[in-house]
mmCIF file of C-alpha atoms and ligand atoms in Angstrom:
data_model
loop_
_atom_site.group_PDB
_atom_site.id
_atom_site.type_symbol
_atom_site.label_atom_id
_atom_site.label_comp_id
_atom_site.label_asym_id
_atom_site.label_seq_id
_atom_site.Cartn_x
_atom_site.Cartn_y
_atom_site.Cartn_z
ATOM 1 C CA UNK B 8 86.694 127.689 97.959
ATOM 2 C CA UNK B 9 89.780 129.749 97.021
ATOM 3 C CA UNK B 10 91.890 127.643 94.657
ATOM 4 C CA UNK B 11 89.811 126.308 91.682
ATOM 5 C CA UNK B 12 90.856 122.476 90.833
ATOM 6 C CA UNK B 13 88.809 122.875 87.365
ATOM 7 C CA UNK B 14 91.039 125.933 86.334
ATOM 8 C CA UNK B 15 94.229 124.199 87.523
ATOM 9 C CA UNK B 16 93.568 120.918 85.418
ATOM 10 C CA UNK B 17 92.308 123.029 82.623
ATOM 11 C CA UNK B 18 95.586 124.933 82.687
ATOM 12 C CA UNK B 19 97.273 121.883 82.992
ATOM 13 C CA UNK B 20 95.574 120.123 79.881
ATOM 14 C CA UNK B 21 96.441 122.951 77.925
ATOM 15 C CA UNK B 22 100.385 122.232 78.274
ATOM 16 C CA UNK B 23 100.823 119.547 75.520
ATOM 17 C CA UNK B 24 103.012 117.368 77.839
ATOM 18 C CA UNK B 25 102.886 114.062 76.004
ATOM 19 C CA UNK B 26 105.905 111.709 77.362
ATOM 20 C CA UNK B 27 108.593 112.693 77.571
ATOM 21 C CA UNK B 28 107.927 116.472 76.649
ATOM 22 C CA UNK B 29 107.690 118.743 79.860
ATOM 23 C CA UNK B 30 105.086 120.867 77.732
ATOM 24 C CA UNK B 31 105.226 123.785 80.231
ATOM 25 C CA UNK B 32 103.245 121.865 82.762
ATOM 26 C CA UNK B 33 105.957 121.451 85.562
ATOM 27 C CA UNK B 34 106.581 125.113 85.036
ATOM 28 C CA UNK B 35 102.967 125.967 85.635
ATOM 29 C CA UNK B 36 102.969 124.175 88.903
ATOM 30 C CA UNK B 37 106.353 125.486 89.775
ATOM 31 C CA UNK B 38 104.780 128.793 89.555
ATOM 32 C CA UNK B 39 101.493 128.019 91.433
ATOM 33 C CA UNK B 40 103.673 126.386 94.346
ATOM 34 C CA UNK B 41 106.311 128.676 94.661
ATOM 35 C CA UNK B 42 103.724 131.562 95.187
ATOM 36 C CA UNK B 43 102.060 129.618 97.937
ATOM 37 C CA UNK B 44 105.193 129.179 100.110
ATOM 38 C CA UNK B 45 106.878 126.103 98.607
ATOM 39 C CA UNK B 46 110.382 125.528 97.915
ATOM 40 C CA UNK B 47 110.271 124.149 94.475
ATOM 41 C CA UNK B 48 113.243 122.221 92.718
ATOM 42 C CA UNK B 49 113.244 120.734 89.184
ATOM 43 C CA UNK B 50 115.082 117.502 88.590
ATOM 44 C CA UNK B 51 116.148 116.053 85.017
ATOM 45 C CA UNK B 52 117.190 112.871 84.575
ATOM 46 C CA UNK B 53 118.644 111.085 81.447
ATOM 47 C CA UNK B 54 119.925 107.469 80.786
ATOM 48 C CA UNK B 55 121.552 105.997 77.326
ATOM 49 C CA UNK B 56 118.887 105.230 75.012
ATOM 50 C CA UNK B 57 116.060 107.158 76.581
ATOM 51 C CA UNK B 58 114.900 110.794 76.282
ATOM 52 C CA UNK B 59 115.762 113.123 79.258
ATOM 53 C CA UNK B 60 112.918 114.021 81.500
ATOM 54 C CA UNK B 61 112.163 116.661 83.689
ATOM 55 C CA UNK B 62 110.445 116.502 87.182
ATOM 56 C CA UNK B 63 109.458 118.385 90.117
ATOM 57 C CA UNK B 64 109.884 118.304 94.108
ATOM 58 C CA UNK B 65 108.111 120.747 96.045
ATOM 59 C CA UNK B 66 107.780 121.096 100.083
ATOM 60 C CA UNK B 67 106.501 123.652 102.431
ATOM 61 C CA UNK B 68 107.129 123.042 106.137
ATOM 62 C CA UNK B 69 110.481 121.589 107.497
ATOM 63 C CA UNK B 70 108.816 119.377 110.016
ATOM 64 C CA UNK B 71 108.062 115.910 110.269
ATOM 65 C CA UNK B 72 106.337 114.113 109.116
ATOM 66 C CA UNK B 73 105.984 114.902 105.661
ATOM 67 C CA UNK B 74 102.976 113.926 103.713
ATOM 68 C CA UNK B 75 103.625 113.264 100.010
ATOM 69 C CA UNK B 76 101.300 113.436 97.104
ATOM 70 C CA UNK B 77 103.041 112.047 94.142
ATOM 71 C CA UNK B 78 101.763 112.151 90.484
ATOM 72 C CA UNK B 79 102.743 112.646 86.925
ATOM 73 C CA UNK B 80 101.940 115.541 84.542
ATOM 74 C CA UNK B 81 103.105 113.551 81.273
ATOM 75 C CA UNK B 82 100.228 112.074 79.318
ATOM 76 C CA UNK B 83 99.860 109.295 76.297
ATOM 77 C CA UNK B 84 99.562 110.675 72.893
ATOM 78 C CA UNK B 85 95.594 111.763 71.671
ATOM 79 C CA UNK B 86 95.980 109.443 68.902
ATOM 80 C CA UNK B 87 93.731 110.830 65.985
ATOM 81 C CA UNK B 88 92.948 114.508 67.297
ATOM 82 C CA UNK B 89 90.103 114.630 64.679
ATOM 83 C CA UNK B 90 88.006 112.078 66.625
ATOM 84 C CA UNK B 91 88.048 114.092 69.404
ATOM 85 C CA UNK B 92 84.565 116.005 69.954
ATOM 86 C CA UNK B 93 86.621 118.247 72.409
ATOM 87 C CA UNK B 94 90.179 118.909 71.312
ATOM 88 C CA UNK B 95 92.723 117.080 73.490
ATOM 89 C CA UNK B 96 94.759 119.945 74.662
ATOM 90 C CA UNK B 97 92.043 122.256 74.971
ATOM 91 C CA UNK B 98 90.826 121.703 78.187
ATOM 92 C CA UNK B 99 87.197 122.557 77.277
ATOM 93 C CA UNK B 100 84.446 122.274 79.927
ATOM 94 C CA UNK B 101 80.774 121.323 78.289
ATOM 95 C CA UNK B 102 77.926 119.303 79.943
ATOM 96 C CA UNK B 103 79.554 119.808 83.402
ATOM 97 C CA UNK B 104 82.981 117.916 82.273
ATOM 98 C CA UNK B 105 86.168 118.728 81.936
ATOM 99 C CA UNK B 106 87.473 117.325 78.582
ATOM 100 C CA UNK B 107 91.186 116.655 77.394
ATOM 101 C CA UNK B 108 93.961 114.181 77.445
ATOM 102 C CA UNK B 109 95.018 113.703 81.309
ATOM 103 C CA UNK B 110 91.753 114.974 82.687
ATOM 104 C CA UNK B 111 91.602 111.778 85.002
ATOM 105 C CA UNK B 112 95.169 110.362 84.194
ATOM 106 C CA UNK B 113 96.155 112.574 86.104
ATOM 107 C CA UNK B 114 96.239 116.308 85.582
ATOM 108 C CA UNK B 115 92.898 116.387 87.135
ATOM 109 C CA UNK B 116 94.068 114.570 90.455
ATOM 110 C CA UNK B 117 97.017 116.838 90.792
ATOM 111 C CA UNK B 118 94.974 119.847 90.147
ATOM 112 C CA UNK B 119 92.869 118.786 92.992
ATOM 113 C CA UNK B 120 95.728 117.856 95.298
ATOM 114 C CA UNK B 121 97.341 121.335 94.663
ATOM 115 C CA UNK B 122 94.009 123.091 95.499
ATOM 116 C CA UNK B 123 93.125 121.143 98.286
ATOM 117 C CA UNK B 124 97.010 122.068 99.788
ATOM 118 C CA UNK B 125 96.838 125.759 98.869
ATOM 119 C CA UNK B 126 93.368 125.992 100.172
ATOM 120 C CA UNK B 127 94.466 124.608 103.554
ATOM 121 C CA UNK B 128 97.939 126.635 103.861
ATOM 122 C CA UNK B 129 95.606 129.526 103.405
ATOM 123 C CA UNK B 130 93.322 128.482 106.174
ATOM 124 C CA UNK B 131 96.240 128.217 108.601
ATOM 125 C CA UNK B 132 97.852 131.208 107.653
ATOM 126 C CA UNK B 133 101.120 130.069 105.797
ATOM 127 C CA UNK B 134 103.502 127.050 106.802
ATOM 128 C CA UNK B 135 101.977 123.877 108.797
ATOM 129 C CA UNK B 136 103.514 123.840 112.095
ATOM 130 C CA UNK B 137 103.631 120.319 112.787
ATOM 131 C CA UNK B 138 104.792 118.734 109.646
ATOM 132 C CA UNK B 139 105.234 119.259 105.764
ATOM 133 C CA UNK B 140 103.655 118.611 102.590
ATOM 134 C CA UNK B 141 105.129 118.001 99.684
ATOM 135 C CA UNK B 142 104.794 116.890 95.721
ATOM 136 C CA UNK B 143 106.746 114.603 93.780
ATOM 137 C CA UNK B 144 105.614 114.787 90.122
ATOM 138 C CA UNK B 145 107.089 113.513 87.325
ATOM 139 C CA UNK B 146 107.086 113.577 83.954
ATOM 140 C CA UNK B 147 107.810 110.196 83.265
ATOM 141 C CA UNK B 148 105.161 107.557 84.020
ATOM 142 C CA UNK B 149 103.385 106.629 81.275
ATOM 143 C CA UNK B 150 106.028 105.661 78.798
ATOM 144 C CA UNK B 151 109.360 103.748 80.184
ATOM 145 C CA UNK B 152 109.316 105.248 83.381
ATOM 146 C CA UNK B 153 113.087 105.048 83.822
ATOM 147 C CA UNK B 154 114.017 108.747 84.446
ATOM 148 C CA UNK B 155 110.902 109.830 86.909
ATOM 149 C CA UNK B 156 109.600 108.602 90.197
ATOM 150 C CA UNK B 157 112.282 105.958 90.530
ATOM 151 C CA UNK B 158 115.156 108.366 90.001
ATOM 152 C CA UNK B 159 113.249 111.362 91.873
ATOM 153 C CA UNK B 160 113.169 109.004 95.203
ATOM 154 C CA UNK B 161 116.560 108.411 95.053
ATOM 155 C CA UNK B 162 117.661 111.860 94.413
ATOM 156 C CA UNK B 163 115.134 113.395 97.047
ATOM 157 C CA UNK B 164 116.570 110.825 99.670
ATOM 158 C CA UNK B 165 120.445 112.057 98.937
ATOM 159 C CA UNK B 166 119.254 115.231 99.639
ATOM 160 C CA UNK B 167 118.279 114.097 102.840
ATOM 161 C CA UNK B 168 114.504 114.145 102.348
ATOM 162 C CA UNK B 169 112.495 111.538 104.120
ATOM 163 C CA UNK B 170 108.450 110.908 103.257
ATOM 164 C CA UNK B 171 106.216 109.475 106.015
ATOM 165 C CA UNK B 172 102.709 108.882 103.992
ATOM 166 C CA UNK B 173 102.040 108.973 100.539
ATOM 167 C CA UNK B 174 98.902 109.514 98.265
ATOM 168 C CA UNK B 175 99.402 108.802 94.659
ATOM 169 C CA UNK B 176 96.665 110.271 92.703
ATOM 170 C CA UNK B 177 96.124 107.698 89.863
ATOM 171 C CA UNK B 178 92.340 107.440 88.902
ATOM 172 C CA UNK B 179 91.773 104.636 91.635
ATOM 173 C CA UNK B 180 88.003 104.512 91.384
ATOM 174 C CA UNK B 181 85.873 102.027 89.595
ATOM 175 C CA UNK B 182 82.407 103.860 89.291
ATOM 176 C CA UNK B 183 82.203 106.839 91.552
ATOM 177 C CA UNK B 184 84.799 109.051 93.185
ATOM 178 C CA UNK B 185 84.928 107.038 96.655
ATOM 179 C CA UNK B 186 84.385 103.690 95.772
ATOM 180 C CA UNK B 187 88.357 102.152 95.995
ATOM 181 C CA UNK B 188 91.365 103.346 97.267
ATOM 182 C CA UNK B 189 94.439 100.911 96.130
ATOM 183 C CA UNK B 190 96.135 99.901 98.951
ATOM 184 C CA UNK B 191 99.215 97.746 97.143
ATOM 185 C CA UNK B 192 99.363 95.996 93.836
ATOM 186 C CA UNK B 193 100.342 92.475 92.485
ATOM 187 C CA UNK B 194 103.595 92.026 91.307
ATOM 188 C CA UNK B 195 104.336 91.686 87.301
ATOM 189 C CA UNK B 196 106.901 89.031 85.808
ATOM 190 C CA UNK B 197 107.424 88.392 82.117
ATOM 191 C CA UNK B 198 108.981 85.117 80.932
ATOM 192 C CA UNK B 199 109.400 83.074 77.633
ATOM 193 C CA UNK B 200 109.474 79.346 77.495
ATOM 194 C CA UNK B 201 111.370 77.688 74.897
ATOM 195 C CA UNK B 202 110.957 73.959 73.292
ATOM 196 C CA UNK B 203 113.425 72.640 71.339
ATOM 197 C CA UNK B 204 113.326 69.560 68.781
ATOM 198 C CA UNK B 205 114.642 68.478 65.812
ATOM 199 C CA UNK B 206 114.139 69.863 62.298
ATOM 200 C CA UNK B 207 112.911 67.324 59.576
ATOM 201 C CA UNK B 208 110.449 66.701 56.794
ATOM 202 C CA UNK B 209 106.661 66.794 57.943
ATOM 203 C CA UNK B 210 106.245 63.350 55.962
ATOM 204 C CA UNK B 211 108.882 61.635 57.940
ATOM 205 C CA UNK B 212 108.138 62.683 61.554
ATOM 206 C CA UNK B 213 109.899 59.559 63.242
ATOM 207 C CA UNK B 214 113.059 61.257 61.811
ATOM 208 C CA UNK B 215 112.446 64.472 63.624
ATOM 209 C CA UNK B 216 111.229 66.055 66.838
ATOM 210 C CA UNK B 217 108.493 68.604 66.842
ATOM 211 C CA UNK B 218 108.962 71.010 69.609
ATOM 212 C CA UNK B 219 105.335 72.046 69.119
ATOM 213 C CA UNK B 220 104.215 68.743 70.685
ATOM 214 C CA UNK B 221 106.344 69.583 74.003
ATOM 215 C CA UNK B 222 105.049 73.248 73.969
ATOM 216 C CA UNK B 223 101.692 72.183 74.073
ATOM 217 C CA UNK B 224 102.035 69.703 76.770
ATOM 218 C CA UNK B 225 104.049 72.315 78.803
ATOM 219 C CA UNK B 226 101.665 75.340 78.414
ATOM 220 C CA UNK B 227 98.986 72.978 79.570
ATOM 221 C CA UNK B 228 100.769 72.417 82.570
ATOM 222 C CA UNK B 229 101.459 75.932 83.507
ATOM 223 C CA UNK B 230 98.116 77.224 83.240
ATOM 224 C CA UNK B 231 97.308 75.144 86.627
ATOM 225 C CA UNK B 232 96.377 77.469 89.298
ATOM 226 C CA UNK B 233 99.183 79.018 91.073
ATOM 227 C CA UNK B 234 97.151 79.605 94.591
ATOM 228 C CA UNK B 235 93.903 80.568 95.771
ATOM 229 C CA UNK B 236 94.456 83.958 96.626
ATOM 230 C CA UNK B 237 95.085 85.803 99.814
ATOM 231 C CA UNK B 238 93.732 88.020 102.561
ATOM 232 C CA UNK B 239 94.438 91.063 100.352
ATOM 233 C CA UNK B 240 94.765 89.649 97.057
ATOM 234 C CA UNK B 241 92.659 87.728 94.339
ATOM 235 C CA UNK B 242 94.693 84.484 93.096
ATOM 236 C CA UNK B 243 97.681 84.903 90.566
ATOM 237 C CA UNK B 244 97.394 84.563 87.184
ATOM 238 C CA UNK B 245 99.337 83.340 84.316
ATOM 239 C CA UNK B 246 98.533 84.314 80.816
ATOM 240 C CA UNK B 247 100.071 83.160 77.693
ATOM 241 C CA UNK B 248 100.311 86.122 75.339
ATOM 242 C CA UNK B 249 102.396 85.106 72.375
ATOM 243 C CA UNK B 250 103.006 81.483 70.592
ATOM 244 C CA UNK B 251 105.727 81.580 68.074
ATOM 245 C CA UNK B 252 107.274 79.216 65.515
ATOM 246 C CA UNK B 253 107.844 81.477 62.989
ATOM 247 C CA UNK B 254 107.435 78.613 60.502
ATOM 248 C CA UNK B 255 106.407 79.808 56.794
ATOM 249 C CA UNK B 256 106.971 76.673 54.919
ATOM 250 C CA UNK B 257 104.130 73.751 55.153
ATOM 251 C CA UNK B 258 106.373 70.649 54.632
ATOM 252 C CA UNK B 259 109.085 71.177 57.704
ATOM 253 C CA UNK B 260 108.891 70.467 61.379
ATOM 254 C CA UNK B 261 110.655 73.260 63.032
ATOM 255 C CA UNK B 262 113.406 73.072 65.386
ATOM 256 C CA UNK B 263 112.311 75.232 67.855
ATOM 257 C CA UNK B 264 108.857 76.836 69.317
ATOM 258 C CA UNK B 265 108.754 79.686 71.850
ATOM 259 C CA UNK B 266 105.687 81.183 73.872
ATOM 260 C CA UNK B 267 105.779 84.308 75.935
ATOM 261 C CA UNK B 268 103.534 84.780 79.389
ATOM 262 C CA UNK B 269 102.972 87.084 81.573
ATOM 263 C CA UNK B 270 102.083 86.537 85.530
ATOM 264 C CA UNK B 271 100.328 89.011 87.876
ATOM 265 C CA UNK B 272 101.231 87.593 91.397
ATOM 266 C CA UNK B 273 100.095 88.069 94.744
ATOM 267 C CA UNK B 274 101.916 88.067 97.956
ATOM 268 C CA UNK B 275 101.430 84.232 98.325
ATOM 269 C CA UNK B 276 104.909 84.054 96.330
ATOM 270 C CA UNK B 277 108.104 86.213 95.574
ATOM 271 C CA UNK B 278 109.591 86.612 92.481
ATOM 272 C CA UNK B 279 112.286 83.910 92.956
ATOM 273 C CA UNK B 280 109.781 81.332 94.264
ATOM 274 C CA UNK B 281 107.677 81.783 91.572
ATOM 275 C CA UNK B 282 109.925 81.059 89.033
ATOM 276 C CA UNK B 283 110.836 77.874 90.923
ATOM 277 C CA UNK B 284 107.428 76.726 90.938
ATOM 278 C CA UNK B 285 107.278 77.597 87.136
ATOM 279 C CA UNK B 286 110.114 75.841 86.271
ATOM 280 C CA UNK B 287 109.092 72.580 88.848
ATOM 281 C CA UNK B 288 105.738 72.379 86.966
ATOM 282 C CA UNK B 289 107.609 72.330 83.457
ATOM 283 C CA UNK B 290 109.927 69.521 84.703
ATOM 284 C CA UNK B 291 107.549 67.616 86.106
ATOM 285 C CA UNK B 292 105.233 67.627 82.572
ATOM 286 C CA UNK B 293 108.190 67.312 80.443
ATOM 287 C CA UNK B 294 109.083 64.056 82.352
ATOM 288 C CA UNK B 295 112.381 63.991 80.843
ATOM 289 C CA UNK B 296 110.711 63.763 77.275
ATOM 290 C CA UNK B 297 110.542 67.511 76.353
ATOM 291 C CA UNK B 298 113.850 69.708 76.186
ATOM 292 C CA UNK B 299 112.820 73.396 77.303
ATOM 293 C CA UNK B 300 113.930 76.370 79.030
ATOM 294 C CA UNK B 301 112.953 79.531 80.400
ATOM 295 C CA UNK B 302 114.419 82.978 79.956
ATOM 296 C CA UNK B 303 112.840 85.494 82.435
ATOM 297 C CA UNK B 304 112.957 89.247 81.880
ATOM 298 C CA UNK B 305 114.063 91.437 84.607
ATOM 299 C CA UNK B 306 111.055 92.846 86.452
ATOM 300 C CA UNK B 307 110.953 95.731 88.983
ATOM 301 C CA UNK B 308 107.219 95.223 89.860
ATOM 302 C CA UNK B 309 107.329 93.221 93.066
ATOM 303 C CA UNK B 310 103.964 92.899 94.896
ATOM 304 C CA UNK B 311 103.053 94.881 97.909
ATOM 305 C CA UNK B 312 100.652 95.852 100.085
ATOM 306 C CA UNK B 313 99.780 98.811 102.232
ATOM 307 C CA UNK B 314 98.620 97.154 105.732
ATOM 308 C CA UNK B 315 95.621 99.006 107.460
ATOM 309 C CA UNK B 316 96.612 101.855 109.882
ATOM 310 C CA UNK B 317 96.307 105.288 111.080
ATOM 311 C CA UNK B 318 96.865 106.698 107.286
ATOM 312 C CA UNK B 319 94.665 104.319 105.973
ATOM 313 C CA UNK B 320 91.941 105.227 108.381
ATOM 314 C CA UNK B 321 92.378 108.956 107.724
ATOM 315 C CA UNK B 322 91.588 108.441 104.015
ATOM 316 C CA UNK B 323 88.671 105.948 104.724
ATOM 317 C CA UNK B 324 87.261 108.481 106.866
ATOM 318 C CA UNK B 325 87.866 111.430 105.037
ATOM 319 C CA UNK B 326 86.116 109.755 102.064
ATOM 320 C CA UNK B 327 83.300 108.825 103.965
ATOM 321 C CA UNK B 328 82.697 112.087 105.542
ATOM 322 C CA UNK B 329 82.621 113.636 102.277
ATOM 323 C CA UNK B 330 80.826 111.429 100.204
ATOM 324 C CA UNK B 331 78.981 108.892 102.531
ATOM 325 C CA UNK B 332 81.175 105.884 100.971
ATOM 326 C CA UNK B 333 82.874 103.293 102.299
ATOM 327 C CA UNK B 334 85.655 102.589 100.000
ATOM 328 C CA UNK B 335 86.889 99.305 99.049
ATOM 329 C CA UNK B 336 90.640 98.619 99.701
ATOM 330 C CA UNK B 337 91.658 96.993 96.560
ATOM 331 C CA UNK B 338 95.324 95.456 95.140
ATOM 332 C CA UNK B 339 93.337 94.746 91.629
ATOM 333 C CA UNK B 340 94.951 96.454 88.194
ATOM 334 C CA UNK B 341 98.328 96.811 86.844
ATOM 335 C CA UNK B 342 101.374 98.287 87.908
ATOM 336 C CA UNK B 343 102.067 102.063 88.920
ATOM 337 C CA UNK B 344 104.677 103.932 90.213
ATOM 338 C CA UNK B 345 103.778 103.150 93.787
ATOM 339 C CA UNK B 346 105.724 100.050 93.297
ATOM 340 C CA UNK B 347 109.080 102.717 93.747
ATOM 341 C CA UNK B 348 107.296 104.796 96.412
ATOM 342 C CA UNK B 349 106.576 101.751 98.694
ATOM 343 C CA UNK B 350 110.285 101.228 99.268
ATOM 344 C CA UNK B 351 110.156 104.873 100.791
ATOM 345 C CA UNK B 352 107.287 104.786 102.888
ATOM 346 C CA UNK B 353 103.633 103.657 103.108
ATOM 347 C CA UNK B 354 101.620 104.437 99.971
ATOM 348 C CA UNK B 355 97.861 104.728 99.074
ATOM 349 C CA UNK B 356 96.548 105.764 95.474
ATOM 350 C CA UNK B 357 93.325 107.527 95.377
ATOM 351 C CA UNK B 358 92.377 109.962 92.543
ATOM 352 C CA UNK B 359 89.696 110.292 89.850
ATOM 353 C CA UNK B 360 87.323 107.720 88.164
ATOM 354 C CA UNK B 361 89.372 105.962 85.472
ATOM 355 C CA UNK B 362 86.806 104.995 83.252
ATOM 356 C CA UNK B 363 88.112 107.309 80.319
ATOM 357 C CA UNK B 364 91.428 107.250 81.087
ATOM 358 C CA UNK B 365 93.730 106.875 77.755
ATOM 359 C CA UNK B 366 90.660 107.091 75.861
ATOM 360 C CA UNK B 367 89.199 109.585 72.752
ATOM 361 C CA UNK B 368 87.157 112.309 74.847
ATOM 362 C CA UNK B 369 88.823 111.735 78.364
ATOM 363 C CA UNK B 370 87.199 113.657 80.708
ATOM 364 C CA UNK B 371 86.435 114.515 84.275
ATOM 365 C CA UNK B 372 82.914 115.330 85.479
ATOM 366 C CA UNK B 373 83.574 119.018 87.480
ATOM 367 C CA UNK B 374 81.581 117.322 90.429
ATOM 368 C CA UNK B 375 84.249 114.944 90.900
ATOM 369 C CA UNK B 376 87.184 117.194 90.875
ATOM 370 C CA UNK B 377 85.197 119.318 93.556
ATOM 371 C CA UNK B 378 84.518 115.976 95.402
ATOM 372 C CA UNK B 379 88.125 114.747 95.063
ATOM 373 C CA UNK B 380 89.315 118.161 96.395
ATOM 374 C CA UNK B 381 87.402 118.105 99.288
ATOM 375 C CA UNK B 382 88.346 114.650 100.169
ATOM 376 C CA UNK B 383 92.084 115.589 99.785
ATOM 377 C CA UNK B 384 91.595 118.942 102.026
ATOM 378 C CA UNK B 385 89.961 116.593 104.843
ATOM 379 C CA UNK B 386 92.566 114.049 104.570
ATOM 380 C CA UNK B 387 95.622 116.945 105.034
ATOM 381 C CA UNK B 388 93.267 118.064 107.893
ATOM 382 C CA UNK B 389 93.176 115.047 109.718
ATOM 383 C CA UNK B 390 96.931 114.352 109.046
ATOM 384 C CA UNK B 391 97.913 117.374 110.536
ATOM 385 C CA UNK B 392 95.060 117.697 112.985
HETATM 386 ZN ZN1 ZN D 408 98.552 107.794 85.333
#
């Protein structure tokens, strides 16, 4: 092996790229990729009320198909650095593990893909002849994610760039490298239920209308199952996250009560249909006796699934060849930048093991970095083979 994923990951960890800081991480990749023959662009995006963020797009080759690897160099803050046994931005290797913030989420994943691509290009003597390899790397994933992948994709499309298939290198595996590919994600929708009543003295409830009674009725009704799951997904789930009255007085019936909730929904629903379903259930439970309304927050996290096809088969076969494992195609977990990429091309998420992500002493076993590099290399070979 010529390119060393451990060294690349270590160098990236040493860049303090806590969102929205670039920290030198993109500059490092820019140099590495330029030297390997990639054409590299940097694109900074800003929006009122958010910090400007730097992003990178690199491509080698000009033909189709264009296989794109997506990822983020930004990391979450380390928290109390004194709590780390290995400093979060040192990139220490100890007990055969690489330590540091971003080791698994997801500087390690980026390093593995870069090493795999560089080795592949070296082996074929330069540019791919029958396609292109690209990297779409953002510095804005861990925070509000408004100046990152979503804008970088629009920027690339405006330049005439097209993508055929994407690997997003988020830590997808649960226990060992090769156990899980994410091939879709649930949607996420946030709402608030507001019940109105009439304020009054607690000793004279007949003169008031307590909204808490109505809220309890509606909360109970809204917790009924939403579906039984589908071919690709577990059942959708609604979870209340906060119940708020804000009443600091002991002898007062409040005039309003609110409850916030989040729904993780599968492909049995569209966002619109889901809102209709929830509102209809509330209407039935209220039976004309509870005055209520809903506030829905805008959501850009729609449900999607990446259907099984040749691209998925390449990834599954590469994992089986390198690890002997048959990966599960999963749609569980939270949202990711895949929700934006899926509008441009089919996207699979496959990276390291997620167990220590965002934790103190985040680390990736050196063996995992080597295994993931070998898998990415096999996927690239199959893709252009
Ligand atoms: Zn991540």
